[in-house]
């Protein structure tokens, strides 16, 4: 077997984990294009961001109050680039302003993506569903009973037990054989050992997303506007002891400006749920952030808050690609090994990742597509592209057969920061994650890779590996693919530390920027500002569980219930 034939498939598969399909559109009478919005409108709650947290939050608050949910992207329903598995390459290569995914590259040189679609990253991810651990819930001070009720509320719509087939079973048994015990079977709970987690793909292979949680909404209490790009939050700044949010300015797809204001009422609020990049960016664009940075962009300072954009983290992912001598099923993340040393082991598999039957240009790892190309950007002459495509047309199907065993760092401990590039909310900010800056994170990566090596060499996994390909060869094979923009070293097969650094990728679990205790309080209210909260993963100091999407959806529901209960208690106190 020629290792070079497999390199083109490596990156394709990782992005296959992000771009899958969605279910048929529900009949949301309250969902409209922002172009239909009036110039001025009034609501009890204005939520910026219809993502993984924003959708359940809006659905909950709409039961008793009027809610405006503003989403900068479009609908996940009816978009063939999301709904059809055969078109997942098209979703990646779609770089248009209305694409469901917006690519960004961190200052670390790691290629990443942020969602730009109703339902957020739950429309683009690998679908793994796993709750946060009990220790995590206790540490952040959440009410355990309400947390469990909120998870169940989410799970009734979007979570399922996956069918575990041969590849995933081999990884599961290899984990146990390698000492990641006990085996805990299928569970949503975060428990040390090996388990089968949940998935947001149903038995028919259809994706369910946070957008589906809007089925819980009160249709008469909510308006969802698509392609509504919020440019800033409006504040009362005159005659008040502290700044108070009063509304937002947003533009529709045609660029027309609209204003939405809070109705009169002391408990009405603007809530930012724009994600780990979008939420700190929105605060800064609105004048809440480090004053020097705001002034550099000619933004009027509403509140000098140096912690906005700080504490940015991305859980580093490293993987080993294992070519298989036999066909393997297409599977996303289903099995996880939760180790005692702080690394999570997961796996995915498939063949023909390029969609070669339908995409003559090789879909998402076409030489023309940036992060998946074997042709570096500066070398993409027409002649070089033609040569690369011709070479790929000669590949045997076996070059696309196999899978990945990956490890993700718990936490992580290493942190970075986010800064504005421009005043345009549709532009990506600059973000630095500082992968492996803390030695403990690097050691966790090394320990996780050692477990992966044990799985590959286990009896349980023997069917899916070539005896003639050594572990060092597999490490060199993986490291030879252009998984990031970092320089390569020659010693990755003998130094797992160097392998970790050279092949670091994202698993799309970035968080921080508006952390509890630094930017928001325990109730997610922005410190120093009235009527303004941030509710999403930007408030996390530590990524919850093995994969955060379940907890982000739970948090939207959890805080929605908390807010409703607060208002009810306030109203009762006024009556008494």
Coordinates of C-alpha atoms in Angstrom, one line a residue:
X1 CA 0.0 0.0 0.0
X2 CA 1.3 3.5 -0.8
X3 CA 0.8 5.8 2.2
X4 CA 0.6 8.8 -0.1
X5 CA -2.7 7.6 -1.5
X6 CA -4.3 8.0 1.9
X7 CA -3.2 11.5 2.7
X8 CA -5.9 13.1 0.6
X9 CA -8.5 11.3 2.6
X10 CA -7.3 12.2 6.0
X11 CA -8.6 15.8 6.3
X12 CA -11.7 15.0 4.3
X13 CA -12.9 12.7 7.0
X14 CA -12.5 15.2 9.8
X15 CA -14.7 17.7 8.0
X16 CA -17.1 14.9 7.2
X17 CA -17.7 14.9 11.0
X18 CA -18.9 18.4 10.7
X19 CA -21.0 18.6 7.6
X20 CA -23.9 16.1 7.6
X21 CA -27.6 16.3 7.1
X22 CA -30.7 17.6 8.8
X23 CA -34.3 16.6 9.0
X24 CA -37.2 17.9 7.1
X25 CA -38.3 21.4 8.0
X26 CA -41.0 21.8 10.7
X27 CA -43.7 24.3 9.9
X28 CA -42.4 27.3 11.9
X29 CA -45.0 30.0 11.3
X30 CA -42.9 32.4 13.4
X31 CA -39.7 32.1 11.2
X32 CA -39.1 34.8 8.7
X33 CA -36.4 36.5 6.7
X34 CA -35.2 39.7 8.3
X35 CA -36.2 41.7 5.2
X36 CA -39.8 41.3 6.4
X37 CA -39.1 43.0 9.8
X38 CA -40.4 46.4 10.6
X39 CA -38.0 49.3 11.0
X40 CA -38.8 49.4 14.7
X41 CA -40.2 46.7 16.9
X42 CA -40.6 46.0 20.7
X43 CA -40.2 42.8 22.7
X44 CA -39.7 41.5 26.3
X45 CA -36.6 39.6 25.3
X46 CA -34.2 40.1 22.4
X47 CA -31.8 37.1 21.8
X48 CA -28.8 37.7 19.6
X49 CA -27.9 34.3 18.1
X50 CA -30.1 31.4 17.2
X51 CA -27.6 28.7 17.9
X52 CA -27.1 25.8 20.3
X53 CA -28.1 27.8 23.3
X54 CA -30.2 30.5 21.7
X55 CA -32.9 28.2 20.3
X56 CA -33.8 26.4 23.6
X57 CA -33.6 29.7 25.5
X58 CA -36.0 31.4 23.1
X59 CA -38.4 28.5 23.0
X60 CA -38.5 28.5 26.8
X61 CA -39.0 32.3 27.3
X62 CA -41.7 32.4 24.6
X63 CA -44.0 30.5 26.9
X64 CA -44.8 33.6 28.9
X65 CA -43.2 36.6 27.1
X66 CA -42.6 38.1 23.7
X67 CA -39.2 37.0 22.2
X68 CA -37.2 38.1 19.2
X69 CA -34.6 35.6 18.1
X70 CA -32.0 37.1 15.6
X71 CA -29.9 34.7 13.6
X72 CA -27.3 35.9 11.2
X73 CA -27.5 32.7 9.1
X74 CA -30.2 30.9 7.3
X75 CA -32.4 27.9 8.0
X76 CA -30.9 24.4 8.2
X77 CA -34.0 23.0 6.8
X78 CA -34.2 22.4 3.0
X79 CA -30.6 23.3 2.4
X80 CA -29.2 20.3 0.4
X81 CA -25.6 21.2 1.5
X82 CA -26.8 20.3 5.1
X83 CA -29.7 17.9 4.6
X84 CA -28.1 15.5 2.1
X85 CA -25.2 13.3 3.1
X86 CA -24.0 13.1 -0.5
X87 CA -23.5 16.9 -0.5
X88 CA -21.4 17.3 2.6
X89 CA -18.5 18.3 0.4
X90 CA -20.5 21.1 -1.0
X91 CA -21.1 22.5 2.5
X92 CA -17.4 22.7 3.2
X93 CA -16.5 24.3 -0.2
X94 CA -19.4 26.8 0.1
X95 CA -17.6 30.0 1.1
X96 CA -20.5 32.3 0.3
X97 CA -21.9 34.8 2.9
X98 CA -24.9 32.6 3.5
X99 CA -22.9 29.3 4.0
X100 CA -23.9 27.4 7.1
X101 CA -20.2 27.4 8.1
X102 CA -17.8 30.3 8.3
X103 CA -14.1 29.3 8.2
X104 CA -11.5 30.9 10.4
X105 CA -7.9 30.2 11.1
X106 CA -6.6 30.9 14.6
X107 CA -3.4 32.8 15.1
X108 CA -1.9 29.4 16.1
X109 CA -2.3 28.2 12.5
X110 CA -5.2 25.8 13.2
X111 CA -8.0 25.7 10.7
X112 CA -11.4 26.0 12.3
X113 CA -15.1 26.8 11.6
X114 CA -17.9 28.6 13.3
X115 CA -21.6 28.0 12.6
X116 CA -23.7 30.5 10.7
X117 CA -27.1 28.8 10.6
X118 CA -30.2 28.5 12.8
X119 CA -29.3 25.7 15.3
X120 CA -25.7 26.7 15.3
X121 CA -22.9 24.1 15.5
X122 CA -25.5 21.3 16.2
X123 CA -26.2 21.6 12.4
X124 CA -22.5 20.9 11.5
X125 CA -20.9 18.7 14.2
X126 CA -20.4 15.0 14.6
X127 CA -23.6 14.6 16.5
X128 CA -22.1 13.2 19.7
X129 CA -24.4 13.8 22.7
X130 CA -23.0 13.4 26.3
X131 CA -23.9 15.2 29.5
X132 CA -21.5 17.1 31.8
X133 CA -20.2 15.2 34.8
X134 CA -21.7 15.7 38.3
X135 CA -18.5 17.3 39.5
X136 CA -18.7 19.8 36.7
X137 CA -22.3 20.7 37.6
X138 CA -21.5 21.1 41.2
X139 CA -18.3 23.2 40.5
X140 CA -20.2 25.8 38.4
X141 CA -23.0 26.0 40.9
X142 CA -25.9 24.8 38.9
X143 CA -29.0 23.3 40.5
X144 CA -28.7 19.6 39.9
X145 CA -32.4 18.9 39.7
X146 CA -33.1 21.6 37.2
X147 CA -30.0 20.5 35.2
X148 CA -31.4 16.9 34.9
X149 CA -34.8 18.2 33.9
X150 CA -33.3 20.4 31.3
X151 CA -31.2 17.7 29.8
X152 CA -34.3 15.5 29.6
X153 CA -36.3 18.3 27.9
X154 CA -33.5 18.5 25.2
X155 CA -33.2 14.7 24.9
X156 CA -36.9 14.2 24.2
X157 CA -36.4 16.1 20.9
X158 CA -32.9 15.5 19.7
X159 CA -31.0 12.6 21.4
X160 CA -30.9 8.9 20.4
X161 CA -29.0 5.7 21.0
X162 CA -26.6 5.0 18.0
X163 CA -26.3 1.7 16.2
X164 CA -22.8 0.5 17.1
X165 CA -21.4 -1.5 14.2
X166 CA -18.1 -3.3 13.6
X167 CA -15.5 -0.4 13.6
X168 CA -17.0 1.3 16.7
X169 CA -17.3 -2.0 18.4
X170 CA -13.7 -2.8 17.8
X171 CA -12.6 0.6 19.2
X172 CA -14.9 0.0 22.2
X173 CA -13.5 -3.4 22.9
X174 CA -9.9 -2.1 22.3
X175 CA -10.4 0.6 24.9
X176 CA -11.5 -1.9 27.5
X177 CA -8.6 -4.2 26.5
X178 CA -6.3 -1.2 26.9
X179 CA -7.5 -0.6 30.5
X180 CA -10.0 2.2 30.0
X181 CA -12.5 0.5 32.4
X182 CA -15.1 -0.2 33.4
X183 CA -17.3 -0.6 30.4
X184 CA -20.5 1.4 31.2
X185 CA -22.6 0.5 28.2
X186 CA -24.9 3.1 26.6
X187 CA -25.4 6.2 28.7
X188 CA -25.7 10.0 28.3
X189 CA -23.8 10.4 31.6
X190 CA -20.2 11.3 32.0
X191 CA -18.6 8.4 33.8
X192 CA -14.9 7.3 33.9
X193 CA -14.3 4.3 31.7
X194 CA -15.6 3.3 28.3
X195 CA -19.1 4.0 27.1
X196 CA -21.4 4.4 24.1
X197 CA -22.8 7.9 24.1
X198 CA -25.8 9.4 22.5
X199 CA -26.2 11.0 19.1
X200 CA -28.4 13.6 17.5
X201 CA -28.8 11.4 14.5
X202 CA -32.0 9.3 14.6
X203 CA -32.4 5.7 13.4
X204 CA -33.0 6.9 9.8
X205 CA -29.8 8.8 9.8
X206 CA -31.4 12.2 10.0
X207 CA -29.8 14.9 12.1
X208 CA -31.8 16.7 14.8
X209 CA -30.5 20.0 15.9
X210 CA -31.1 22.8 18.4
X211 CA -33.4 24.4 15.8
X212 CA -35.7 21.5 16.5
X213 CA -36.1 22.7 20.1
X214 CA -38.1 25.6 18.7
X215 CA -40.9 23.1 18.3
X216 CA -41.4 23.7 22.0
X217 CA -41.9 27.4 21.4
X218 CA -45.2 29.3 21.8
X219 CA -45.9 30.4 18.2
X220 CA -47.7 33.5 19.4
X221 CA -44.8 34.5 21.7
X222 CA -41.8 34.3 19.3
X223 CA -40.4 35.8 16.1
X224 CA -37.3 34.2 14.5
X225 CA -35.6 36.4 11.9
X226 CA -33.0 34.8 9.6
X227 CA -30.1 36.6 7.9
X228 CA -30.4 39.2 10.6
X229 CA -26.9 40.5 11.4
X230 CA -26.8 42.4 14.7
X231 CA -24.3 45.3 14.5
X232 CA -24.5 46.5 18.1
X233 CA -26.5 46.6 21.3
X234 CA -28.1 49.9 22.3
X235 CA -27.7 51.3 25.8
X236 CA -29.3 54.0 27.9
X237 CA -26.3 56.2 28.9
X238 CA -27.9 59.4 30.0
X239 CA -29.3 60.1 33.5
X240 CA -28.6 56.5 34.8
X241 CA -26.1 55.3 37.4
X242 CA -25.0 52.5 35.2
X243 CA -25.4 51.5 31.6
X244 CA -28.6 49.6 30.7
X245 CA -29.3 47.7 27.5
X246 CA -32.4 48.9 25.7
X247 CA -32.3 47.3 22.3
X248 CA -30.3 46.3 19.2
X249 CA -29.5 47.5 15.7
X250 CA -29.5 44.8 13.0
X251 CA -29.3 44.7 9.2
X252 CA -31.1 42.3 6.9
X253 CA -29.7 40.5 3.9
X254 CA -30.2 43.7 1.7
X255 CA -28.3 45.8 4.2
X256 CA -31.4 47.7 5.5
X257 CA -31.1 48.8 9.1
X258 CA -33.7 47.8 11.7
X259 CA -34.0 48.6 15.4
X260 CA -35.6 46.3 18.0
X261 CA -36.2 47.7 21.5
X262 CA -37.1 46.2 24.8
X263 CA -40.6 46.9 26.0
X264 CA -41.1 48.7 29.3
X265 CA -40.5 46.4 32.2
X266 CA -37.7 46.2 34.7
X267 CA -36.9 42.5 34.0
X268 CA -36.9 42.6 30.2
X269 CA -33.5 41.9 28.7
X270 CA -31.2 41.6 25.8
X271 CA -29.4 38.2 25.8
X272 CA -26.3 37.5 23.8
X273 CA -26.0 33.8 22.6
X274 CA -23.7 34.2 19.7
X275 CA -21.1 31.6 20.6
X276 CA -17.5 31.7 21.9
X277 CA -16.4 33.9 19.0
X278 CA -19.6 35.9 18.4
X279 CA -20.5 36.9 22.0
X280 CA -17.3 38.6 23.0
X281 CA -17.1 40.1 19.5
X282 CA -20.7 41.5 20.0
X283 CA -19.9 43.0 23.4
X284 CA -16.8 44.7 22.0
X285 CA -18.6 46.1 18.9
X286 CA -21.2 47.5 21.3
X287 CA -18.6 49.3 23.4
X288 CA -18.2 46.7 26.2
X289 CA -14.6 45.5 26.3
X290 CA -10.9 46.6 26.7
X291 CA -11.0 50.4 26.2
X292 CA -7.7 50.6 24.4
X293 CA -8.8 48.1 21.8
X294 CA -12.2 49.7 21.4
X295 CA -10.7 53.1 20.9
X296 CA -8.3 51.7 18.3
X297 CA -11.4 50.8 16.3
X298 CA -13.2 54.1 17.0
X299 CA -15.8 52.4 19.1
X300 CA -17.4 54.5 21.8
X301 CA -16.5 52.9 25.2
X302 CA -19.7 52.1 27.2
X303 CA -17.8 50.0 29.8
X304 CA -14.1 49.4 30.1
X305 CA -14.1 45.6 30.6
X306 CA -10.6 44.1 30.0
X307 CA -11.8 40.5 30.6
X308 CA -14.0 40.5 27.4
X309 CA -12.2 38.2 24.9
X310 CA -9.9 36.7 27.5
X311 CA -9.7 33.1 28.6
X312 CA -10.3 31.7 25.1
X313 CA -9.7 28.0 24.9
X314 CA -10.0 25.3 22.3
X315 CA -9.7 21.6 23.3
X316 CA -6.8 20.3 21.1
X317 CA -7.5 17.2 19.1
X318 CA -4.9 14.8 17.7
X319 CA -5.6 11.7 15.7
X320 CA -4.0 8.7 14.2
X321 CA -5.4 7.5 10.8
X322 CA -5.6 3.7 10.4
X323 CA -6.1 2.4 6.9
X324 CA -8.2 -0.7 6.9
X325 CA -7.7 -3.9 4.9
X326 CA -11.4 -4.5 5.0
X327 CA -14.4 -2.2 4.3
X328 CA -15.6 -0.2 7.3
X329 CA -19.0 1.4 8.1
X330 CA -19.4 5.2 7.9
X331 CA -19.7 6.2 11.6
X332 CA -19.4 9.4 13.5
X333 CA -18.5 9.7 17.1
X334 CA -20.3 7.0 19.1
X335 CA -17.8 5.4 21.6
X336 CA -15.7 7.3 24.1
X337 CA -13.0 6.3 26.5
X338 CA -13.0 8.7 29.5
X339 CA -9.6 8.2 31.0
X340 CA -8.4 9.0 34.6
X341 CA -5.6 11.3 33.3
X342 CA -7.8 13.8 31.4
X343 CA -7.9 12.6 27.8
X344 CA -10.9 11.5 25.9
X345 CA -10.6 8.8 23.2
X346 CA -13.1 8.7 20.4
X347 CA -13.3 7.3 16.9
X348 CA -14.9 7.6 13.5
X349 CA -14.7 5.7 10.3
X350 CA -15.8 5.5 6.7
X351 CA -14.7 5.1 3.1
X352 CA -15.0 7.1 -0.1
X353 CA -15.1 10.3 2.0
X354 CA -14.9 12.4 -1.2
X355 CA -18.3 11.5 -2.6
X356 CA -16.4 10.5 -5.8
X357 CA -19.5 9.2 -7.5
X358 CA -21.2 12.6 -7.5
X359 CA -18.4 15.2 -7.1
X360 CA -16.1 15.1 -10.1
X361 CA -13.9 17.8 -8.3
X362 CA -13.5 15.5 -5.2
X363 CA -15.8 17.5 -3.0
X364 CA -14.4 18.8 0.2
X365 CA -10.8 17.7 -0.3
X366 CA -10.5 19.1 -3.8
X367 CA -7.1 20.6 -4.5
X368 CA -9.0 23.9 -4.9
X369 CA -10.3 23.9 -1.3
X370 CA -8.0 25.4 1.2
X371 CA -7.6 23.4 4.3
X372 CA -8.2 20.0 2.6
X373 CA -5.9 20.5 -0.3
X374 CA -2.6 18.6 -0.8
X375 CA -1.6 21.6 -2.9
X376 CA -0.5 24.6 -0.7
X377 CA -2.4 27.8 -1.4
X378 CA 0.7 29.7 -2.9
X379 CA 1.3 26.8 -5.3
X380 CA -2.3 26.6 -6.7
X381 CA -1.5 27.3 -10.3
X382 CA -4.0 25.9 -12.9
X383 CA -1.3 23.4 -13.9
X384 CA -0.7 22.3 -10.3
X385 CA -4.4 21.9 -9.7
X386 CA -5.0 19.9 -12.8
X387 CA -2.0 17.6 -11.9
X388 CA -3.4 17.0 -8.4
X389 CA -6.9 16.2 -9.7
X390 CA -5.6 13.8 -12.3
X391 CA -3.5 12.1 -9.6
X392 CA -6.6 11.7 -7.4
X393 CA -8.6 10.2 -10.2
X394 CA -6.2 7.3 -10.3
X395 CA -6.6 6.5 -6.6
X396 CA -7.9 3.1 -5.7
X397 CA -10.9 3.0 -3.4
X398 CA -8.7 1.5 -0.7
X399 CA -7.0 4.8 -0.4
X400 CA -10.3 6.1 1.2
X401 CA -10.9 3.1 3.4
X402 CA -10.2 3.3 7.1
X403 CA -10.8 5.5 10.0
X404 CA -9.5 7.7 12.8
X405 CA -8.9 7.2 16.5
X406 CA -8.7 10.6 18.1
X407 CA -8.0 12.0 21.5
X408 CA -9.2 15.3 23.0
X409 CA -7.7 17.1 26.0
X410 CA -10.0 17.7 29.0
X411 CA -10.4 21.3 29.9
X412 CA -8.0 22.5 28.6
X413 CA -5.7 24.4 31.0
X414 CA -4.1 26.5 28.2
X415 CA -5.9 29.7 27.3
X416 CA -5.6 32.6 24.9
X417 CA -7.5 35.7 23.8
X418 CA -9.7 37.2 21.1
X419 CA -9.4 40.6 19.5
X420 CA -11.4 42.6 16.9
X421 CA -10.1 42.8 13.4
X422 CA -12.7 45.1 12.0
X423 CA -16.0 46.7 13.1
X424 CA -18.0 44.5 10.8
X425 CA -19.8 41.8 12.8
X426 CA -19.7 39.4 9.9
X427 CA -15.9 39.4 9.9
X428 CA -14.0 36.9 12.0
X429 CA -12.2 38.3 15.0
X430 CA -8.6 37.4 15.6
X431 CA -8.3 34.5 18.1
X432 CA -5.3 32.8 19.7
X433 CA -5.8 29.6 21.7
X434 CA -2.2 28.8 22.7
X435 CA -2.5 25.1 22.3
X436 CA -0.3 23.1 24.7
X437 CA 1.1 26.2 26.3
X438 CA 0.6 24.5 29.7
X439 CA 2.8 21.3 30.0
X440 CA -0.1 19.4 31.6
X441 CA -2.1 19.7 28.4
X442 CA 0.8 18.3 26.3
X443 CA 1.3 15.4 28.7
X444 CA -2.4 14.5 28.5
X445 CA -2.1 14.4 24.7
X446 CA 0.9 12.1 24.9
X447 CA -0.9 9.8 27.4
X448 CA -4.0 9.8 25.1
X449 CA -1.9 8.8 22.1
X450 CA -0.4 5.9 24.0
X451 CA -3.9 4.6 24.6
X452 CA -4.6 4.9 20.9
X453 CA -1.5 3.0 20.1
X454 CA -2.7 0.2 22.5
X455 CA -6.1 0.1 20.8
X456 CA -4.5 -0.2 17.4
X457 CA -2.3 -3.1 18.6
X458 CA -5.1 -4.8 20.6
X459 CA -6.6 -8.1 19.6
X460 CA -10.1 -6.5 19.4
X461 CA -8.9 -4.2 16.7
X462 CA -6.7 -6.6 14.7
X463 CA -9.3 -7.0 11.8
X464 CA -9.0 -3.3 10.9
X465 CA -5.3 -2.8 10.6
X466 CA -2.5 -4.0 8.3
X467 CA 0.1 -6.0 10.2
X468 CA 2.8 -4.7 7.9
X469 CA 2.2 -1.0 8.9
X470 CA 3.9 -0.2 12.2
X471 CA 2.8 2.4 14.7
X472 CA 5.7 4.8 13.7
X473 CA 4.6 4.5 10.1
X474 CA 1.0 5.4 11.0
X475 CA 2.3 8.4 13.0
X476 CA 4.3 9.5 10.0
X477 CA 1.4 8.9 7.7
X478 CA -0.9 11.1 9.7
X479 CA 1.7 13.8 10.2
X480 CA 2.3 14.1 6.5
X481 CA -1.2 15.4 5.8
X482 CA -1.7 19.2 5.8
X483 CA -4.0 19.2 8.8
X484 CA -2.9 22.7 9.9
X485 CA -0.6 25.5 8.8
X486 CA 2.2 24.7 11.3
X487 CA 5.7 23.6 10.2
X488 CA 6.5 19.9 10.2
X489 CA 9.3 18.1 12.0
X490 CA 11.0 14.8 11.1
X491 CA 10.9 13.2 14.6
X492 CA 7.2 12.8 15.1
X493 CA 7.4 9.0 15.1
X494 CA 9.8 9.0 18.0
X495 CA 8.5 12.0 19.9
X496 CA 4.8 12.0 20.8
X497 CA 5.2 15.5 22.2
X498 CA 6.3 16.7 18.7
X499 CA 3.5 14.7 17.1
X500 CA 1.0 16.5 19.4
X501 CA 2.3 19.9 18.5
X502 CA 2.7 19.3 14.7
X503 CA -0.7 17.6 14.1
X504 CA -2.9 19.6 16.5
X505 CA -6.4 20.2 15.2
X506 CA -9.6 21.6 16.5
X507 CA -12.5 19.4 17.6
X508 CA -14.7 22.6 17.5
X509 CA -15.1 22.8 21.2
X510 CA -13.7 26.3 21.7
X511 CA -15.1 28.4 24.5
X512 CA -14.4 31.4 26.8
X513 CA -14.3 35.1 26.1
X514 CA -17.3 36.0 28.4
X515 CA -16.5 33.8 31.4
X516 CA -18.5 33.6 34.7
X517 CA -16.8 35.6 37.4
X518 CA -14.9 37.8 34.9
X519 CA -17.5 39.2 32.4
X520 CA -20.8 37.8 33.7
X521 CA -22.0 36.9 37.2
X522 CA -23.4 33.5 38.4
X523 CA -26.7 34.5 36.8
X524 CA -25.0 35.2 33.5
X525 CA -25.7 38.9 33.8
X526 CA -23.0 41.2 32.4
X527 CA -21.2 42.7 35.3
X528 CA -21.6 46.5 35.3
X529 CA -24.4 46.6 32.7
X530 CA -28.2 46.3 33.4
X531 CA -30.6 44.2 31.4
X532 CA -27.9 42.3 29.5
X533 CA -26.9 38.7 29.8
X534 CA -24.6 36.3 27.9
X535 CA -25.8 32.7 27.8
X536 CA -23.7 30.2 25.7
X537 CA -20.3 28.5 25.7
X538 CA -18.4 31.7 25.8
X539 CA -19.2 31.7 29.6
X540 CA -17.3 28.4 30.1
X541 CA -13.9 28.3 31.7
X542 CA -13.7 24.5 31.1
X543 CA -15.4 22.5 28.3
X544 CA -18.1 20.3 29.9
X545 CA -18.1 16.5 29.5
X546 CA -16.5 14.9 26.5
X547 CA -18.5 17.0 24.0
X548 CA -20.2 20.3 25.0
X549 CA -23.3 20.5 22.7
X550 CA -25.6 18.6 25.1
X551 CA -24.7 21.0 27.9
X552 CA -24.9 24.1 25.8
X553 CA -28.5 23.1 24.8
X554 CA -29.2 22.3 28.4
X555 CA -27.9 25.7 29.5
X556 CA -30.3 27.5 27.2
X557 CA -33.3 25.6 28.7
X558 CA -31.9 25.8 32.2
X559 CA -31.5 29.6 32.2
X560 CA -34.8 30.1 30.4
X561 CA -36.5 28.3 33.3
X562 CA -34.5 30.2 35.8
X563 CA -35.4 33.6 34.3
X564 CA -39.1 32.6 34.1
X565 CA -39.0 31.6 37.8
X566 CA -37.3 34.8 38.8
X567 CA -40.0 36.9 37.1
X568 CA -42.8 34.8 38.7
X569 CA -41.2 35.3 42.1
X570 CA -40.9 39.0 41.5
X571 CA -44.5 39.3 40.4
X572 CA -45.7 37.4 43.4
X573 CA -43.7 39.7 45.7
X574 CA -45.3 42.7 44.2
X575 CA -48.8 41.2 44.7
X576 CA -48.1 40.5 48.3

